[in-house]
mmCIF file with all atom_site columns, C-alpha atoms in Angstrom:
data_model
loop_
_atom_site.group_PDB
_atom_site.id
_atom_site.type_symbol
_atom_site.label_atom_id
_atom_site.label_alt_id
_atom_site.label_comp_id
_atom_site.label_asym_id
_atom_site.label_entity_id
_atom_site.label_seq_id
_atom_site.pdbx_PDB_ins_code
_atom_site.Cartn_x
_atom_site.Cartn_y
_atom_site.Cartn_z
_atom_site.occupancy
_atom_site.B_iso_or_equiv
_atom_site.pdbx_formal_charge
_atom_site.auth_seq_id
_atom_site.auth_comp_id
_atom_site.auth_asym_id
_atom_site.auth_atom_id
_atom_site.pdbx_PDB_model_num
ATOM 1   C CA . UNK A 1 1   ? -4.174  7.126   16.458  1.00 89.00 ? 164 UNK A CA 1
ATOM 2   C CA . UNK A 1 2   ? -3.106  4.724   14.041  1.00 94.00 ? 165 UNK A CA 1
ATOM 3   C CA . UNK A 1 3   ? 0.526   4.327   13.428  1.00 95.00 ? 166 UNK A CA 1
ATOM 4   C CA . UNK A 1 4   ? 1.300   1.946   9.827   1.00 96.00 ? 167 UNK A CA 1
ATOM 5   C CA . UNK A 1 5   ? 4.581   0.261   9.831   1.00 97.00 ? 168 UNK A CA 1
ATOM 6   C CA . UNK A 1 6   ? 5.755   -0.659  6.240   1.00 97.00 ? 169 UNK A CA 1
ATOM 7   C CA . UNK A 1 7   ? 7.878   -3.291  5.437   1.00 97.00 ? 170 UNK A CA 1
ATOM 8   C CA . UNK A 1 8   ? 9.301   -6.009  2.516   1.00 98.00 ? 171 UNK A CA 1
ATOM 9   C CA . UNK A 1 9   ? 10.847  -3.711  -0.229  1.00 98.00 ? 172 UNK A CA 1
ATOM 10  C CA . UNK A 1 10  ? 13.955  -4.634  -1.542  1.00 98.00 ? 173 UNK A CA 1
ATOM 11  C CA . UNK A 1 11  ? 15.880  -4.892  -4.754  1.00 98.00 ? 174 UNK A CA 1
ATOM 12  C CA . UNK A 1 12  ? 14.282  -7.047  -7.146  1.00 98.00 ? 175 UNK A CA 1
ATOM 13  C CA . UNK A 1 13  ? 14.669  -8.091  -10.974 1.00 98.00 ? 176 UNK A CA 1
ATOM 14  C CA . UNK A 1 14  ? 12.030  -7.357  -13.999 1.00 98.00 ? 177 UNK A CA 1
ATOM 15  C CA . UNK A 1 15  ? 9.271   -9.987  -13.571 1.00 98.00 ? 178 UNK A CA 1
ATOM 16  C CA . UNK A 1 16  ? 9.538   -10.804 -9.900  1.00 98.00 ? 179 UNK A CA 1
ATOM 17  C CA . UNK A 1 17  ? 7.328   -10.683 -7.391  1.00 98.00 ? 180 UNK A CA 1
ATOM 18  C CA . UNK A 1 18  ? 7.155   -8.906  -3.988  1.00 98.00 ? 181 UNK A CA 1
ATOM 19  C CA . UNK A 1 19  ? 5.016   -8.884  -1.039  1.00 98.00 ? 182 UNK A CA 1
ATOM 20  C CA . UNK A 1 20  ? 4.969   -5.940  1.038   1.00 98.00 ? 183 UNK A CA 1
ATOM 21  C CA . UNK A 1 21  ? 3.438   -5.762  4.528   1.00 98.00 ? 184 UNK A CA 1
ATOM 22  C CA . UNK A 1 22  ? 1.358   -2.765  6.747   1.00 98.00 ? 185 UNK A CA 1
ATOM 23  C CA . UNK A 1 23  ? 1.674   -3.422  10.327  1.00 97.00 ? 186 UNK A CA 1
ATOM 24  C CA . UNK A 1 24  ? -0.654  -1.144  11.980  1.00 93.00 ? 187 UNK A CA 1
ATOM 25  C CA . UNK A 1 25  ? 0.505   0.250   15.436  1.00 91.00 ? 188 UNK A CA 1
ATOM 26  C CA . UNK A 1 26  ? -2.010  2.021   18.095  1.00 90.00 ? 189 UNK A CA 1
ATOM 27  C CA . UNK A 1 27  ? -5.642  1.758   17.124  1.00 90.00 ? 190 UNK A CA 1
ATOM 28  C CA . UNK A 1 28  ? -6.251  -1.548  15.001  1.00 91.00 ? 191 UNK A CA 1
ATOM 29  C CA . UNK A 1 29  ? -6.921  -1.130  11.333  1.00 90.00 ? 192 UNK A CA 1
ATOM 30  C CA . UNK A 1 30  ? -10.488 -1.892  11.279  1.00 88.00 ? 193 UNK A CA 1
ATOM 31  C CA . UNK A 1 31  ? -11.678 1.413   11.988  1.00 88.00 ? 194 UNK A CA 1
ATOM 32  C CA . UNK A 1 32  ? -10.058 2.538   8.993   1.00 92.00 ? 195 UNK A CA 1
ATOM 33  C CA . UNK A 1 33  ? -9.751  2.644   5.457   1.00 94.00 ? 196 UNK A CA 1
ATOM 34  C CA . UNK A 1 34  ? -5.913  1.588   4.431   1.00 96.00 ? 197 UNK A CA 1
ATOM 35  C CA . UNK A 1 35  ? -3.937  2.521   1.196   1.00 98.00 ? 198 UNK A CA 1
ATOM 36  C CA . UNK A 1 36  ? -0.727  1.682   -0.485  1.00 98.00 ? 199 UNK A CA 1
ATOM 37  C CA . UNK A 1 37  ? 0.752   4.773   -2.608  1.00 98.00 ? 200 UNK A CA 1
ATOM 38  C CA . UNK A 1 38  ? 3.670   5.054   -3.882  1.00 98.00 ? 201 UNK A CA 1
ATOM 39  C CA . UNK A 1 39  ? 6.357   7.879   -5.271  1.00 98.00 ? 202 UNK A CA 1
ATOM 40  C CA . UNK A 1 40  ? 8.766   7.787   -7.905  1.00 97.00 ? 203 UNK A CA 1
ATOM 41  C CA . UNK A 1 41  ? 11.773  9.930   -8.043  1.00 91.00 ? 204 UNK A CA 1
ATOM 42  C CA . UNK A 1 42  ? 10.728  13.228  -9.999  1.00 92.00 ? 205 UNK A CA 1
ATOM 43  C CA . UNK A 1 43  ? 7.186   11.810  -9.723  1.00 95.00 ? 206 UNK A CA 1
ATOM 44  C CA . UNK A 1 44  ? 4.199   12.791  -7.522  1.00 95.00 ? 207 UNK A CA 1
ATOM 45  C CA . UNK A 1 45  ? 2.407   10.383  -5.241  1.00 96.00 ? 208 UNK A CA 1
ATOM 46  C CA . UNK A 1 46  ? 0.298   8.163   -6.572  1.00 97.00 ? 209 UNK A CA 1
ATOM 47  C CA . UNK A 1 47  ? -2.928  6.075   -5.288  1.00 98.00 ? 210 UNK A CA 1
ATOM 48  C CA . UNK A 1 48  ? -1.875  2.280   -5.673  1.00 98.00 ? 211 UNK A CA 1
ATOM 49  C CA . UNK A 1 49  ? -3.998  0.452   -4.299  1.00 98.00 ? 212 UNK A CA 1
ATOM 50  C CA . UNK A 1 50  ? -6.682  0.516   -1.015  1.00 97.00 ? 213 UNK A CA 1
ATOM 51  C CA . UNK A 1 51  ? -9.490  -1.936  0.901   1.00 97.00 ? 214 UNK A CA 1
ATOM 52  C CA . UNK A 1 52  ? -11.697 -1.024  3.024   1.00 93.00 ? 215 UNK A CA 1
ATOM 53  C CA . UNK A 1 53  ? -11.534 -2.853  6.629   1.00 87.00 ? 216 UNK A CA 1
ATOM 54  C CA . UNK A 1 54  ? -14.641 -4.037  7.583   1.00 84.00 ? 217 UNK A CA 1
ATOM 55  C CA . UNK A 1 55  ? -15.930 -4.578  3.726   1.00 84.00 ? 218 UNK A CA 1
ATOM 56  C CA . UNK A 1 56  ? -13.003 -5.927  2.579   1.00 86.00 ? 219 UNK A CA 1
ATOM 57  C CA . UNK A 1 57  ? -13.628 -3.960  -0.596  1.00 94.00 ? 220 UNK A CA 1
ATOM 58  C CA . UNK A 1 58  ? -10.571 -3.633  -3.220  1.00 97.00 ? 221 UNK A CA 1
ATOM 59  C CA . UNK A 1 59  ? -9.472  -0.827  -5.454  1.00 97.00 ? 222 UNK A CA 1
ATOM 60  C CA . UNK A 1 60  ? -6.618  -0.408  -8.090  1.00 98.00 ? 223 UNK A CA 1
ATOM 61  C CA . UNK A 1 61  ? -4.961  1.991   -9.959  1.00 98.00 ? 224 UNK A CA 1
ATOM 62  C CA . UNK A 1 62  ? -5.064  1.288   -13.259 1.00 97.00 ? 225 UNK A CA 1
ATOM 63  C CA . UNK A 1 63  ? -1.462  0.978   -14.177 1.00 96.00 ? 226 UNK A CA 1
ATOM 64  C CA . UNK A 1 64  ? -1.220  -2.144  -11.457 1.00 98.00 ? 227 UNK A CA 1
ATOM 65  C CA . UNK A 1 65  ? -4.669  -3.903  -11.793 1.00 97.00 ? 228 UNK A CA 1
ATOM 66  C CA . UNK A 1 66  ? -4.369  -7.804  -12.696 1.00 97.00 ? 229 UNK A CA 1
ATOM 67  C CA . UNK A 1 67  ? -0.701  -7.667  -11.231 1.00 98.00 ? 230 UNK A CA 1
ATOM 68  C CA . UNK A 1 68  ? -1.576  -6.530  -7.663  1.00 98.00 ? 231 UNK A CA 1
ATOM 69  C CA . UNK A 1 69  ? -3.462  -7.335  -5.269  1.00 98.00 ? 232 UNK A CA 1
ATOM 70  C CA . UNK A 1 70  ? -4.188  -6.239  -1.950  1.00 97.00 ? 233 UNK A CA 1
ATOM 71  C CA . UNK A 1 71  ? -5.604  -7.950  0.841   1.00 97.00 ? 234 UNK A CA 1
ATOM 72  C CA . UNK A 1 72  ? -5.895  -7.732  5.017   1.00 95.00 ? 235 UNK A CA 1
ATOM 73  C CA . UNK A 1 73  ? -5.117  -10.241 8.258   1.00 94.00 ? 236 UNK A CA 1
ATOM 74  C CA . UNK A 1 74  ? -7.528  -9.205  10.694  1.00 91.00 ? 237 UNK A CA 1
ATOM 75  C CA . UNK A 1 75  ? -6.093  -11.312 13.220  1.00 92.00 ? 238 UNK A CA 1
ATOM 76  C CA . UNK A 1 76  ? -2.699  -9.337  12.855  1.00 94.00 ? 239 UNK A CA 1
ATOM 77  C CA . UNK A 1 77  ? -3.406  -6.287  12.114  1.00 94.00 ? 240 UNK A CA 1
ATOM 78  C CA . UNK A 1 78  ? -1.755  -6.670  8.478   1.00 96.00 ? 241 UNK A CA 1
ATOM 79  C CA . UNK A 1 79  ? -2.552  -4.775  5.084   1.00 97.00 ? 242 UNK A CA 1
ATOM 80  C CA . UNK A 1 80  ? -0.658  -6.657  2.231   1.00 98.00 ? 243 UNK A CA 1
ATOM 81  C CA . UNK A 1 81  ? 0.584   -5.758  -1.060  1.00 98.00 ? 244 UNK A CA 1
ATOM 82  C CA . UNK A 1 82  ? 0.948   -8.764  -3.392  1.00 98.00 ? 245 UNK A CA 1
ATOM 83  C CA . UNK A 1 83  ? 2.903   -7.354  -6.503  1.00 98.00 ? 246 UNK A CA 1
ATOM 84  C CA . UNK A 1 84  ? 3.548   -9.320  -9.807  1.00 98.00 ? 247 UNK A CA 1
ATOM 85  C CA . UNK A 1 85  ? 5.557   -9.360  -12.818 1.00 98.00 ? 248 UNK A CA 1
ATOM 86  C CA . UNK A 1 86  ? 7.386   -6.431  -11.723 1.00 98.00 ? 249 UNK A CA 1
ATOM 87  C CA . UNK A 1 87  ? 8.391   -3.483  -13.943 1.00 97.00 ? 250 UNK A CA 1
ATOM 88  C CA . UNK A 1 88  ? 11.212  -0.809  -13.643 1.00 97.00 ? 251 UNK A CA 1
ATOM 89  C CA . UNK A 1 89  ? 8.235   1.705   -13.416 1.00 96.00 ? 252 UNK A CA 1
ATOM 90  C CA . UNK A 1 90  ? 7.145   -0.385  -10.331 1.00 98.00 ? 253 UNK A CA 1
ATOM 91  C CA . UNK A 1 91  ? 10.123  1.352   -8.950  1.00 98.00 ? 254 UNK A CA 1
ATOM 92  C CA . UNK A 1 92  ? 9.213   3.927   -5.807  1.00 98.00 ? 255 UNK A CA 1
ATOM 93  C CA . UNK A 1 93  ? 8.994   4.219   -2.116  1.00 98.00 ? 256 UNK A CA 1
ATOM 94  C CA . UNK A 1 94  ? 5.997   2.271   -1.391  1.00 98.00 ? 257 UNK A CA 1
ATOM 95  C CA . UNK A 1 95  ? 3.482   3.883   1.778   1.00 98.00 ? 258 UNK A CA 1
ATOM 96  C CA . UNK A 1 96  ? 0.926   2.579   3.739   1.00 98.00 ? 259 UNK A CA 1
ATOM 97  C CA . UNK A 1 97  ? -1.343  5.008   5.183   1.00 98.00 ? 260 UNK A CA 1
ATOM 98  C CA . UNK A 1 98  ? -4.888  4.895   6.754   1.00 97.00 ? 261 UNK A CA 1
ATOM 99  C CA . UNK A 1 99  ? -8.424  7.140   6.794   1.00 96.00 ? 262 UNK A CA 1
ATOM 100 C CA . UNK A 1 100 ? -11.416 7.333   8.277   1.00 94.00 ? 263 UNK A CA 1
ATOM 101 C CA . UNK A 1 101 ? -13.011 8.153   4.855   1.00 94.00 ? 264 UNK A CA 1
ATOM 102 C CA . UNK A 1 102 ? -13.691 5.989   1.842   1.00 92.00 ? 265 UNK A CA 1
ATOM 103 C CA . UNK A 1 103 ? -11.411 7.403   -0.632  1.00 94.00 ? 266 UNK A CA 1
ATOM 104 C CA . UNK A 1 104 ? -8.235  6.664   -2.691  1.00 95.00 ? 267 UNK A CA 1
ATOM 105 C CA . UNK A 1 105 ? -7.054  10.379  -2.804  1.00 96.00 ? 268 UNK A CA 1
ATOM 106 C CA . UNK A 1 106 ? -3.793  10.696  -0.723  1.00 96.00 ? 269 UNK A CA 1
ATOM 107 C CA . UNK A 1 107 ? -4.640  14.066  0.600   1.00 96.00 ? 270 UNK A CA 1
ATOM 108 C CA . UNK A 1 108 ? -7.691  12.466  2.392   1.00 97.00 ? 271 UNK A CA 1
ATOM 109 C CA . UNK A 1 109 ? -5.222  10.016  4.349   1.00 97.00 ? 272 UNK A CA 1
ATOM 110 C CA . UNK A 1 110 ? -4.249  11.476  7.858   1.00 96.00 ? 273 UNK A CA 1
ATOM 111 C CA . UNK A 1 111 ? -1.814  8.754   9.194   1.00 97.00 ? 274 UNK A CA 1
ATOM 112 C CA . UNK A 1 112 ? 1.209   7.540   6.876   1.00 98.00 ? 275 UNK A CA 1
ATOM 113 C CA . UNK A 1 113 ? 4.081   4.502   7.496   1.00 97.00 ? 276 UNK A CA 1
ATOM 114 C CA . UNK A 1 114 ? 7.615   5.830   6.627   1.00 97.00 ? 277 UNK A CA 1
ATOM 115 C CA . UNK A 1 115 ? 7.828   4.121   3.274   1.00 98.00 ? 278 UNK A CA 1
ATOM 116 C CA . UNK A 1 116 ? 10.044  1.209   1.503   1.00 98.00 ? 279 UNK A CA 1
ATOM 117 C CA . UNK A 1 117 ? 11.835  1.438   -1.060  1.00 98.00 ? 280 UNK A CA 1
ATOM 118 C CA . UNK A 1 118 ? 11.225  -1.306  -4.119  1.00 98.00 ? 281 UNK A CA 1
ATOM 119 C CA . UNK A 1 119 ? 13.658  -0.960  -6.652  1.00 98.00 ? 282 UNK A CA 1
ATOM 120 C CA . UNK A 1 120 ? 13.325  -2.820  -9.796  1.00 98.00 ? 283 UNK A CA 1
ATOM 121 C CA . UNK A 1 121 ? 15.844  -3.512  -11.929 1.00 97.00 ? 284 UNK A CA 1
ATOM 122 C CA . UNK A 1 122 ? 15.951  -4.012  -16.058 1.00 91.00 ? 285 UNK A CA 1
#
């Protein structure tokens, strides 16, 4: 099993930037397909952003494409989250999570990190 380890979020001000940072645990990440969702408070989860491992394929949700981008270190077993020009609706828990499958739905993803928090302020 693969066991994602999120970290980076922290309190930040409109128009910063962030980096975030999977650290996968267990089985290495190239046997899976890794995704960043996130969850705002009286919000449901929501697909962010994924890539697939061995492609190194990229996918966005709308509402963050051209200010994030996501990207992997093979050699450290590392998703990343790159995100720009930060927005109080940036604000969530931010989770890494990992499938076997090719998707972007969160219900498809079997193994989840335990989240951080980016708060953005106005």
């Amino acid at each position: 099993q693969v066991q994602p380890v999120e970290s980076g979020g922290r309190l930040v001000q409109t128009g910063d930037s962030l980096r975030l940072s999977c650290v996968a645990s267990g089985r290495p990440f190239r046997y899976y397909f890794v995704g960043w969702f996130r969850q705002a408070p009286r919000k449901e989860r929501e697909f962010v952003a994924a890539i697939s491992w061995s492609g190194n394929n990229t996918y966005y949700a709308d509402s963050v494409k051209g200010r994030f981008t996501i990207s992997r270190d093979s050699t450290k077993n590392t998703v990343y989250l790159q995100m720009n020009s930060l927005k109080p609706d940036d604000t969530a828990v931010y989770y890494c999570a990992a499938t076997t499958k090719a998707t972007i739905k969160a219900a498809e993803y079997d193994y989840w990190g335990q989240g951080t928090q980016v708060t953005v302020s106005s």
